[in-house]
C-alpha cells in the first residue's frame, strides 16, 4: 500500500514512452531541477539512439573519465592503454608500474584460445552414469546441432568443440546431471553464442537422458579461457628491501582470504578500467576472476610475486578473461571503438593479454606503495582536490588547497573549508 502523498513507481508502459516523456516522469517523481534534467539530457559522445539500442528506459548517460596509461610494453610491443575509472591514482599507478616492467620484451602475457563453457543442467535422470555414457556416445550429434546455430563462427574455425558430463550433488534434489559444451567463440565474449547453443542442444539431451533441462546458460567461471602474465622488476630499479617486502606481502595474501580479496581488488582496478574503456561485460569478468580465485575451495590470489635467482622481483598472474572485440556494444559505442583503435589490436586474445598485463602492473603498484610509503600518499593528492571542490573551491583554488592539506597531512572537508576562507580573505 502506498502512503498518502507517496508517489507510485508503478508506471504502465514506461518503456513505450518517448525519451522526453520518461524524463518528465523522473523529473516529477524525484523533484529534479531543470538544470539536473538538462545534465541528464546532454548525452555527450553517446548518441541517444545508440544508447537506446543498448538498453531500455534511457533517460541520460553517466560519463566517467577516459584516461590513457603510457609506458606499457607487452609481448615486445608498446601500447597506450585506455582506462575508464572513477578511482583516483589507478591510472597514475598503472603508468608508473609499467615503467618498471619495460625491460626487454616488457610484460609477457599469453592467452589461451577463447573457449567458453555452456552448461545444460538436467534433473530427473534415473541412472546418471548410464546417461553420461549415452551423452558421450552422441557427442558428435550434439556438437553438430550446436554448430548449426552459428555457421559464421564455424567457418572461421570456432564453434562447439567438445562435450563434458558432470554429476552435481544437490541438497534436496539428489544428483543433477550437468553437460558442458566447450565452445571456441574466437573474438567475441561469446555469451550470446553459447547461450543459443545451450538452448538448441537441450531438447536433444533431454531425449537422450529422459530428464528435463532446468538451466541452459554459459558459466562465468571461464576456466578454459585463461590469460597467464609474467613481469620482472629489476632489483636495481626497485631496491632489495622492496623486492623482499613485496614477495612477503604476496605470500601473506595467498594465505589469507581477507587480504587476498583486497590484493585481487587491486588487480581488478586495472582489468576493469580497460574493460570499461573497451565495452566489456565487466560483471562477467569479476565473476570469473573471483570464482577462479576460489577454485581450489579456498579463496586465494590471482597473482604471485617472488624473488628470482638474481634477486629480481617476478610477478605472475593467472586469471580467466572472457573478453571480446566484436559483438555486444563493442562496435556500437563510439568511445569503445576509439579505445580499440588506440590499442590497435585485431583479436580478443590480444585484448585479454593486455588486460592481464595491466592487472599485474596495477597489482605491483599497489604492493609497492603499501609496503613502502603506504597507499594514502598517492591517493591523497587527487582525493584532497576532490574534497576541496566539495568544500566549494574552484578548480584553481582546489589545487592550492590540496597541496596545503597534503603537506599538513590533514585532509578533511573542514580543513579545506578553513583554507578556502583564508585564501578568499587574502585575495
Ligand atoms: C585500492 O583500490 C586497491 C588496493 O587496496 C589494492 C591492494 O591493497 O593491494 C590498494
Short mmCIF file of C-alpha atoms and ligand atoms in Angstrom, two decimals:
data_model
loop_
_atom_site.label_atom_id
_atom_site.label_comp_id
_atom_site.label_asym_id
_atom_site.label_seq_id
_atom_site.Cartn_x
_atom_site.Cartn_y
_atom_site.Cartn_z
CA UNK A 1 0.00 0.00 0.00
CA UNK A 2 1.26 3.45 -0.86
CA UNK A 3 1.29 6.02 1.91
CA UNK A 4 -0.66 9.28 1.46
CA UNK A 5 1.27 11.65 -0.72
CA UNK A 6 3.79 8.99 -1.71
CA UNK A 7 4.39 8.72 -5.44
CA UNK A 8 3.96 5.38 -7.14
CA UNK A 9 6.76 3.87 -9.22
CA UNK A 10 4.26 1.55 -10.89
CA UNK A 11 4.20 3.22 -14.28
CA UNK A 12 2.31 1.46 -17.01
CA UNK A 13 4.15 1.18 -20.33
CA UNK A 14 7.05 3.32 -19.16
CA UNK A 15 9.29 1.57 -21.67
CA UNK A 16 7.00 2.61 -24.55
CA UNK A 17 7.20 6.32 -23.70
CA UNK A 18 9.42 8.74 -25.54
CA UNK A 19 12.71 9.90 -24.06
CA UNK A 20 11.14 13.26 -23.16
CA UNK A 21 8.14 11.63 -21.51
CA UNK A 22 10.31 9.34 -19.45
CA UNK A 23 12.46 12.26 -18.34
CA UNK A 24 9.37 14.24 -17.38
CA UNK A 25 8.19 11.39 -15.17
CA UNK A 26 11.59 11.04 -13.48
CA UNK A 27 11.73 14.82 -13.01
CA UNK A 28 8.35 14.88 -11.29
CA UNK A 29 8.90 11.71 -9.29
CA UNK A 30 12.26 12.88 -7.92
CA UNK A 31 11.82 16.66 -7.97
CA UNK A 32 14.75 17.17 -10.34
CA UNK A 33 15.60 20.73 -11.26
CA UNK A 34 15.67 21.92 -14.89
CA UNK A 35 19.44 22.06 -14.61
CA UNK A 36 19.60 18.43 -13.49
CA UNK A 37 17.30 17.33 -16.30
CA UNK A 38 19.46 19.21 -18.80
CA UNK A 39 22.57 17.48 -17.48
CA UNK A 40 20.92 14.10 -17.92
CA UNK A 41 19.81 15.07 -21.41
CA UNK A 42 23.22 16.21 -22.61
CA UNK A 43 24.24 12.84 -23.97
CA UNK A 44 27.83 13.85 -24.79
CA UNK A 45 29.58 11.41 -27.10
CA UNK A 46 26.87 8.77 -26.93
CA UNK A 47 24.06 9.42 -29.35
CA UNK A 48 20.69 8.88 -27.69
CA UNK A 49 19.57 6.48 -30.41
CA UNK A 50 22.67 4.35 -29.85
CA UNK A 51 22.08 4.37 -26.10
CA UNK A 52 18.52 3.25 -26.72
CA UNK A 53 19.66 0.34 -28.85
CA UNK A 54 21.91 -0.76 -26.00
CA UNK A 55 19.47 -0.75 -23.05
CA UNK A 56 15.90 0.13 -22.13
CA UNK A 57 14.41 3.16 -20.38
CA UNK A 58 17.32 5.50 -21.13
CA UNK A 59 16.98 8.97 -19.55
CA UNK A 60 20.59 10.12 -19.86
CA UNK A 61 24.19 8.98 -19.78
CA UNK A 62 26.72 8.69 -16.96
CA UNK A 63 30.13 9.88 -18.13
CA UNK A 64 33.33 8.71 -16.47
CA UNK A 65 36.88 9.89 -17.13
CA UNK A 66 38.53 8.20 -20.11
CA UNK A 67 42.30 8.16 -19.50
CA UNK A 68 45.32 6.70 -21.19
CA UNK A 69 48.19 4.96 -19.38
CA UNK A 70 51.54 5.26 -21.20
CA UNK A 71 54.73 3.19 -20.76
CA UNK A 72 53.25 -0.26 -21.36
CA UNK A 73 55.39 -2.72 -23.26
CA UNK A 74 53.63 -6.06 -23.68
CA UNK A 75 54.94 -9.03 -25.66
CA UNK A 76 57.54 -6.79 -27.28
CA UNK A 77 55.08 -4.10 -28.41
CA UNK A 78 54.37 -0.68 -26.99
CA UNK A 79 50.83 0.29 -26.07
CA UNK A 80 48.89 3.24 -24.78
CA UNK A 81 46.24 1.74 -22.53
CA UNK A 82 42.74 3.25 -22.47
CA UNK A 83 41.29 3.17 -18.97
CA UNK A 84 37.89 4.26 -17.67
CA UNK A 85 37.66 4.51 -13.90
CA UNK A 86 36.32 6.76 -11.16
CA UNK A 87 39.05 6.00 -8.60
CA UNK A 88 41.95 8.42 -8.15
CA UNK A 89 45.51 7.15 -8.62
CA UNK A 90 44.73 3.98 -10.58
CA UNK A 91 45.87 5.35 -13.95
CA UNK A 92 48.94 7.04 -12.47
CA UNK A 93 49.86 3.84 -10.62
CA UNK A 94 49.48 1.69 -13.76
CA UNK A 95 51.61 4.05 -15.85
CA UNK A 96 54.29 4.16 -13.20
CA UNK A 97 54.33 0.39 -12.71
CA UNK A 98 54.61 -0.16 -16.47
CA UNK A 99 57.81 1.92 -16.43
CA UNK A 100 59.36 -0.61 -14.04
CA UNK A 101 58.40 -3.51 -16.32
CA UNK A 102 59.59 -2.25 -19.69
CA UNK A 103 62.92 -4.08 -19.89
CA UNK A 104 63.43 -6.38 -22.89
CA UNK A 105 60.10 -7.53 -24.27
CA UNK A 106 58.37 -5.95 -21.31
CA UNK A 107 55.46 -7.79 -19.77
CA UNK A 108 54.87 -11.26 -21.23
CA UNK A 109 51.23 -12.19 -21.47
CA UNK A 110 49.75 -15.26 -23.16
CA UNK A 111 46.08 -16.06 -23.51
CA UNK A 112 44.61 -19.46 -24.33
CA UNK A 113 42.06 -19.96 -27.09
CA UNK A 114 38.67 -18.36 -26.43
CA UNK A 115 36.96 -21.46 -25.04
CA UNK A 116 33.74 -20.75 -23.18
CA UNK A 117 31.60 -23.26 -21.30
CA UNK A 118 27.88 -23.61 -21.93
CA UNK A 119 26.04 -25.52 -19.22
CA UNK A 120 22.91 -27.62 -19.53
CA UNK A 121 21.60 -28.94 -16.19
CA UNK A 122 19.26 -31.92 -16.40
CA UNK A 123 17.19 -33.17 -13.49
CA UNK A 124 15.13 -36.33 -13.07
CA UNK A 125 17.74 -38.58 -14.66
CA UNK A 126 17.33 -42.11 -13.29
CA UNK A 127 20.76 -43.52 -13.98
CA UNK A 128 23.39 -40.80 -14.04
CA UNK A 129 26.34 -42.92 -15.17
CA UNK A 130 24.35 -44.55 -17.96
CA UNK A 131 23.06 -41.13 -19.08
CA UNK A 132 26.63 -39.76 -19.10
CA UNK A 133 27.75 -42.62 -21.30
CA UNK A 134 24.88 -42.02 -23.74
CA UNK A 135 25.76 -38.32 -23.94
CA UNK A 136 29.40 -39.10 -24.72
CA UNK A 137 28.31 -41.60 -27.36
CA UNK A 138 26.22 -38.86 -29.00
CA UNK A 139 28.85 -36.18 -28.73
CA UNK A 140 29.20 -35.65 -32.50
CA UNK A 141 25.45 -35.19 -32.90
CA UNK A 142 25.35 -32.70 -30.00
CA UNK A 143 28.23 -30.70 -31.50
CA UNK A 144 26.61 -30.78 -34.94
CA UNK A 145 23.36 -29.43 -33.53
CA UNK A 146 25.13 -26.71 -31.58
CA UNK A 147 27.16 -25.64 -34.58
CA UNK A 148 24.06 -25.26 -36.74
CA UNK A 149 23.31 -22.12 -34.74
CA UNK A 150 26.43 -20.20 -35.82
CA UNK A 151 27.72 -21.08 -39.28
CA UNK A 152 29.88 -17.95 -39.41
CA UNK A 153 31.74 -18.93 -36.24
CA UNK A 154 32.29 -22.45 -37.60
CA UNK A 155 33.58 -21.03 -40.89
CA UNK A 156 36.27 -19.02 -39.11
CA UNK A 157 37.40 -22.08 -37.16
CA UNK A 158 35.35 -21.63 -34.00
CA UNK A 159 32.22 -23.32 -32.72
CA UNK A 160 31.33 -26.11 -30.29
CA UNK A 161 34.36 -28.38 -29.95
CA UNK A 162 33.74 -30.77 -27.11
CA UNK A 163 31.31 -32.09 -24.53
CA UNK A 164 31.85 -32.98 -20.89
CA UNK A 165 29.47 -34.50 -18.39
CA UNK A 166 29.42 -33.92 -14.65
CA UNK A 167 27.15 -35.03 -11.82
CA UNK A 168 26.24 -32.39 -9.24
CA UNK A 169 25.02 -33.29 -5.75
CA UNK A 170 22.21 -31.06 -4.56
CA UNK A 171 20.85 -30.82 -1.02
CA UNK A 172 17.20 -31.55 -1.69
CA UNK A 173 17.04 -32.81 -5.26
CA UNK A 174 19.66 -35.53 -5.34
CA UNK A 175 22.05 -35.77 -8.26
CA UNK A 176 21.64 -33.42 -11.20
CA UNK A 177 23.37 -34.06 -14.50
CA UNK A 178 25.40 -31.23 -15.97
CA UNK A 179 26.54 -31.19 -19.58
CA UNK A 180 29.29 -28.80 -20.59
CA UNK A 181 29.52 -27.61 -24.15
CA UNK A 182 33.01 -26.29 -24.85
CA UNK A 183 32.78 -23.57 -27.48
CA UNK A 184 35.55 -21.64 -29.18
CA UNK A 185 33.98 -18.20 -29.53
CA UNK A 186 37.06 -16.64 -31.19
CA UNK A 187 36.92 -12.83 -30.96
CA UNK A 188 33.60 -12.48 -29.16
CA UNK A 189 32.92 -12.57 -25.45
CA UNK A 190 30.60 -15.34 -26.50
CA UNK A 191 27.67 -15.24 -24.10
CA UNK A 192 25.02 -14.99 -26.82
CA UNK A 193 26.61 -17.67 -28.97
CA UNK A 194 27.00 -20.11 -26.10
CA UNK A 195 23.54 -19.49 -24.65
CA UNK A 196 21.94 -20.04 -28.05
CA UNK A 197 23.85 -23.30 -28.46
CA UNK A 198 22.92 -24.49 -24.96
CA UNK A 199 19.25 -23.84 -25.67
CA UNK A 200 19.49 -25.58 -29.04
CA UNK A 201 21.02 -28.84 -27.75
CA UNK A 202 18.99 -29.06 -24.52
CA UNK A 203 15.93 -30.86 -26.04
CA UNK A 204 18.18 -33.49 -27.63
CA UNK A 205 19.97 -34.02 -24.31
CA UNK A 206 16.60 -34.29 -22.56
CA UNK A 207 15.64 -37.00 -25.04
CA UNK A 208 18.92 -38.87 -24.57
CA UNK A 209 18.76 -38.78 -20.77
CA UNK A 210 14.98 -38.91 -20.24
CA UNK A 211 15.46 -35.99 -17.89
CA UNK A 212 14.46 -32.33 -18.00
CA UNK A 213 16.66 -29.35 -18.69
CA UNK A 214 16.38 -26.77 -15.96
CA UNK A 215 19.22 -24.33 -16.80
CA UNK A 216 20.83 -23.57 -20.16
CA UNK A 217 23.42 -20.84 -19.86
CA UNK A 218 27.16 -20.16 -20.04
CA UNK A 219 29.37 -20.45 -16.98
CA UNK A 220 31.21 -17.30 -15.94
CA UNK A 221 33.87 -19.48 -14.39
CA UNK A 222 35.65 -19.34 -17.75
CA UNK A 223 38.49 -21.60 -16.69
CA UNK A 224 39.29 -22.66 -20.28
CA UNK A 225 39.83 -19.04 -21.30
CA UNK A 226 42.82 -18.03 -19.26
CA UNK A 227 45.50 -15.39 -19.50
CA UNK A 228 48.93 -16.02 -18.00
CA UNK A 229 51.08 -12.97 -17.45
CA UNK A 230 54.61 -12.51 -16.17
CA UNK A 231 56.65 -9.40 -15.40
CA UNK A 232 60.09 -8.81 -13.97
CA UNK A 233 61.14 -5.79 -11.98
CA UNK A 234 64.89 -5.46 -11.67
CA UNK A 235 66.23 -5.24 -8.13
CA UNK A 236 68.40 -2.29 -9.20
CA UNK A 237 65.26 -0.32 -10.01
CA UNK A 238 63.26 -1.37 -7.00
CA UNK A 239 65.80 -1.91 -4.21
CA UNK A 240 66.45 -5.21 -2.46
CA UNK A 241 64.28 -4.41 0.52
CA UNK A 242 61.24 -3.62 -1.63
CA UNK A 243 61.69 -6.92 -3.51
CA UNK A 244 61.60 -8.80 -0.21
CA UNK A 245 58.64 -6.85 1.17
CA UNK A 246 56.52 -7.30 -1.94
CA UNK A 247 57.27 -11.04 -2.03
CA UNK A 248 56.26 -11.27 1.62
CA UNK A 249 53.06 -9.26 1.05
CA UNK A 250 52.20 -11.61 -1.80
CA UNK A 251 52.66 -14.69 0.38
CA UNK A 252 50.50 -13.19 3.11
CA UNK A 253 47.74 -12.52 0.60
CA UNK A 254 48.00 -16.02 -0.86
CA UNK A 255 47.48 -17.46 2.64
CA UNK A 256 44.75 -15.17 3.92
CA UNK A 257 41.45 -14.73 2.05
CA UNK A 258 40.80 -11.40 3.81
CA UNK A 259 43.95 -9.97 2.28
CA UNK A 260 43.58 -11.94 -0.98
CA UNK A 261 40.27 -10.17 -1.67
CA UNK A 262 41.97 -6.75 -1.44
CA UNK A 263 45.06 -7.91 -3.34
CA UNK A 264 42.76 -9.13 -6.14
CA UNK A 265 40.76 -5.91 -5.98
CA UNK A 266 43.97 -4.09 -6.86
CA UNK A 267 44.36 -6.34 -9.93
CA UNK A 268 40.75 -5.71 -10.90
CA UNK A 269 41.29 -1.93 -10.69
CA UNK A 270 43.42 -2.28 -13.82
CA UNK A 271 41.49 -5.06 -15.52
CA UNK A 272 38.09 -3.43 -15.12
CA UNK A 273 39.31 0.03 -16.15
CA UNK A 274 40.37 -1.45 -19.51
CA UNK A 275 37.16 -3.49 -19.62
CA UNK A 276 35.05 -0.36 -19.24
CA UNK A 277 37.01 1.54 -21.86
CA UNK A 278 36.67 -1.30 -24.36
CA UNK A 279 33.00 -2.05 -23.67
CA UNK A 280 33.32 -5.44 -21.98
CA UNK A 281 30.86 -7.23 -19.72
CA UNK A 282 32.79 -6.37 -16.57
CA UNK A 283 30.40 -8.25 -14.28
CA UNK A 284 31.29 -11.43 -16.14
CA UNK A 285 34.99 -10.66 -15.74
CA UNK A 286 34.58 -10.04 -11.99
CA UNK A 287 32.51 -13.21 -11.52
CA UNK A 288 35.10 -15.22 -13.44
CA UNK A 289 38.06 -13.76 -11.57
CA UNK A 290 36.74 -14.36 -8.08
CA UNK A 291 35.33 -17.81 -8.76
CA UNK A 292 38.69 -18.76 -10.30
CA UNK A 293 40.46 -17.40 -7.22
CA UNK A 294 38.35 -19.80 -5.13
CA UNK A 295 38.61 -22.80 -7.46
CA UNK A 296 40.58 -24.94 -5.02
CA UNK A 297 37.88 -24.50 -2.38
CA UNK A 298 39.80 -21.73 -0.64
CA UNK A 299 39.89 -18.15 -1.96
CA UNK A 300 43.41 -17.06 -2.84
CA UNK A 301 45.28 -14.57 -5.01
CA UNK A 302 45.22 -14.39 -8.80
CA UNK A 303 48.84 -13.27 -8.81
CA UNK A 304 52.02 -14.20 -7.03
CA UNK A 305 55.26 -12.25 -6.50
CA UNK A 306 58.62 -13.83 -5.68
CA UNK A 307 62.35 -13.26 -5.88
CA UNK A 308 64.20 -14.94 -8.76
CA UNK A 309 67.76 -16.34 -8.63
CA UNK A 310 69.27 -12.94 -9.46
CA UNK A 311 67.27 -11.25 -6.73
CA UNK A 312 64.80 -9.54 -9.09
CA UNK A 313 61.08 -9.42 -8.39
CA UNK A 314 58.98 -11.68 -10.62
CA UNK A 315 55.21 -11.44 -10.74
CA UNK A 316 52.89 -13.96 -12.35
CA UNK A 317 49.17 -13.67 -12.84
CA UNK A 318 46.66 -16.27 -13.98
CA UNK A 319 43.01 -15.49 -14.42
CA UNK A 320 40.08 -16.08 -16.75
CA UNK A 321 39.28 -13.25 -19.12
CA UNK A 322 36.16 -13.61 -21.23
CA UNK A 323 36.53 -10.55 -23.42
CA UNK A 324 35.64 -9.70 -27.00
CA UNK A 325 36.38 -7.20 -29.71
CA UNK A 326 33.18 -7.96 -31.64
CA UNK A 327 29.57 -8.26 -30.52
CA UNK A 328 27.72 -6.65 -27.64
CA UNK A 329 28.06 -2.88 -27.56
CA UNK A 330 31.67 -3.01 -28.68
CA UNK A 331 31.25 -1.98 -32.30
CA UNK A 332 28.28 0.27 -31.49
CA UNK A 333 29.62 2.57 -28.79
CA UNK A 334 31.72 5.32 -30.37
CA UNK A 335 34.14 5.60 -27.45
CA UNK A 336 34.69 1.86 -27.26
CA UNK A 337 35.61 1.93 -30.93
CA UNK A 338 38.18 4.64 -30.21
CA UNK A 339 39.58 2.65 -27.28
CA UNK A 340 40.13 -0.37 -29.54
CA UNK A 341 41.73 1.88 -32.15
CA UNK A 342 44.12 3.25 -29.52
CA UNK A 343 45.06 -0.33 -28.63
CA UNK A 344 45.33 -1.25 -32.32
CA UNK A 345 44.62 -4.94 -31.80
CA UNK A 346 42.91 -7.48 -34.02
CA UNK A 347 41.97 -10.35 -31.66
CA UNK A 348 40.19 -10.88 -28.36
CA UNK A 349 43.23 -12.87 -27.22
CA UNK A 350 45.38 -9.75 -27.56
CA UNK A 351 42.88 -7.79 -25.50
CA UNK A 352 42.96 -10.45 -22.76
CA UNK A 353 46.78 -10.37 -22.81
CA UNK A 354 46.77 -6.59 -22.42
CA UNK A 355 44.23 -6.72 -19.60
CA UNK A 356 46.30 -9.34 -17.76
CA UNK A 357 49.35 -7.09 -18.12
CA UNK A 358 47.50 -4.05 -16.79
CA UNK A 359 46.14 -6.11 -13.89
CA UNK A 360 49.60 -7.31 -12.92
CA UNK A 361 51.10 -3.83 -13.24
CA UNK A 362 48.31 -2.38 -11.10
CA UNK A 363 48.89 -5.08 -8.50
CA UNK A 364 52.62 -4.31 -8.42
CA UNK A 365 51.95 -0.59 -7.98
CA UNK A 366 49.61 -1.24 -5.06
CA UNK A 367 52.00 -3.65 -3.32
CA UNK A 368 54.93 -1.30 -3.80
CA UNK A 369 53.02 1.63 -2.33
CA UNK A 370 51.60 -0.46 0.52
CA UNK A 371 54.95 -1.93 1.56
CA UNK A 372 56.83 1.36 1.35
CA UNK A 373 55.22 4.78 1.80
CA UNK A 374 51.66 3.48 2.31
CA UNK A 375 48.77 3.82 -0.10
CA UNK A 376 47.34 7.08 1.15
CA UNK A 377 50.09 9.41 -0.04
CA UNK A 378 49.48 8.79 -3.75
CA UNK A 379 45.72 8.55 -3.30
CA UNK A 380 45.53 11.66 -1.27
CA UNK A 381 46.54 14.38 -3.70
CA UNK A 382 43.58 13.74 -6.01
CA UNK A 383 41.33 12.92 -3.09
CA UNK A 384 42.31 16.21 -1.44
CA UNK A 385 41.44 18.05 -4.64
CA UNK A 386 38.01 16.40 -4.70
CA UNK A 387 37.42 17.36 -1.10
CA UNK A 388 38.42 20.94 -1.80
CA UNK A 389 35.94 21.12 -4.70
CA UNK A 390 33.27 19.64 -2.42
CA UNK A 391 34.06 22.40 0.06
CA UNK A 392 33.22 24.96 -2.62
CA UNK A 393 36.64 25.72 -4.11
CA UNK A 394 37.10 26.49 -7.80
CA UNK A 395 39.44 24.11 -9.67
CA UNK A 396 42.35 26.58 -9.34
CA UNK A 397 41.72 27.05 -5.63
CA UNK A 398 41.41 23.30 -5.18
CA UNK A 399 44.97 22.78 -6.49
CA UNK A 400 46.35 25.11 -3.81
CA UNK A 401 44.16 23.75 -1.04
CA UNK A 402 45.08 20.16 -1.90
CA UNK A 403 48.77 20.98 -1.75
CA UNK A 404 48.43 22.60 1.66
CA UNK A 405 46.36 19.73 3.05
CA UNK A 406 48.75 17.08 1.71
CA UNK A 407 51.74 18.90 3.22
CA UNK A 408 49.95 19.23 6.54
CA UNK A 409 48.85 15.55 6.31
CA UNK A 410 45.44 16.79 7.31
CA UNK A 411 42.92 16.15 4.57
CA UNK A 412 39.38 16.88 5.59
CA UNK A 413 36.34 18.76 4.45
CA UNK A 414 36.58 21.16 7.40
CA UNK A 415 40.25 21.92 6.82
CA UNK A 416 39.51 22.52 3.13
CA UNK A 417 36.77 24.99 4.09
CA UNK A 418 39.12 26.80 6.51
CA UNK A 419 41.88 27.13 3.90
CA UNK A 420 39.38 28.25 1.28
CA UNK A 421 38.10 31.02 3.56
CA UNK A 422 41.71 32.03 4.23
CA UNK A 423 42.59 32.16 0.54
CA UNK A 424 39.50 34.19 -0.29
CA UNK A 425 40.10 36.63 2.58
CA UNK A 426 43.62 37.27 1.33
CA UNK A 427 42.65 37.79 -2.31
C1 LIG B 1 42.61 0.11 -3.79
O1 LIG B 1 41.67 0.41 -4.77
C2 LIG B 1 43.40 -1.14 -4.16
C3 LIG B 1 44.36 -1.62 -3.06
O2 LIG B 1 43.64 -1.82 -1.85
C4 LIG B 1 44.96 -2.94 -3.54
C5 LIG B 1 45.79 -3.64 -2.51
O3 LIG B 1 45.57 -3.44 -1.29
O4 LIG B 1 46.63 -4.45 -2.93
C6 LIG B 1 45.42 -0.61 -2.81
#
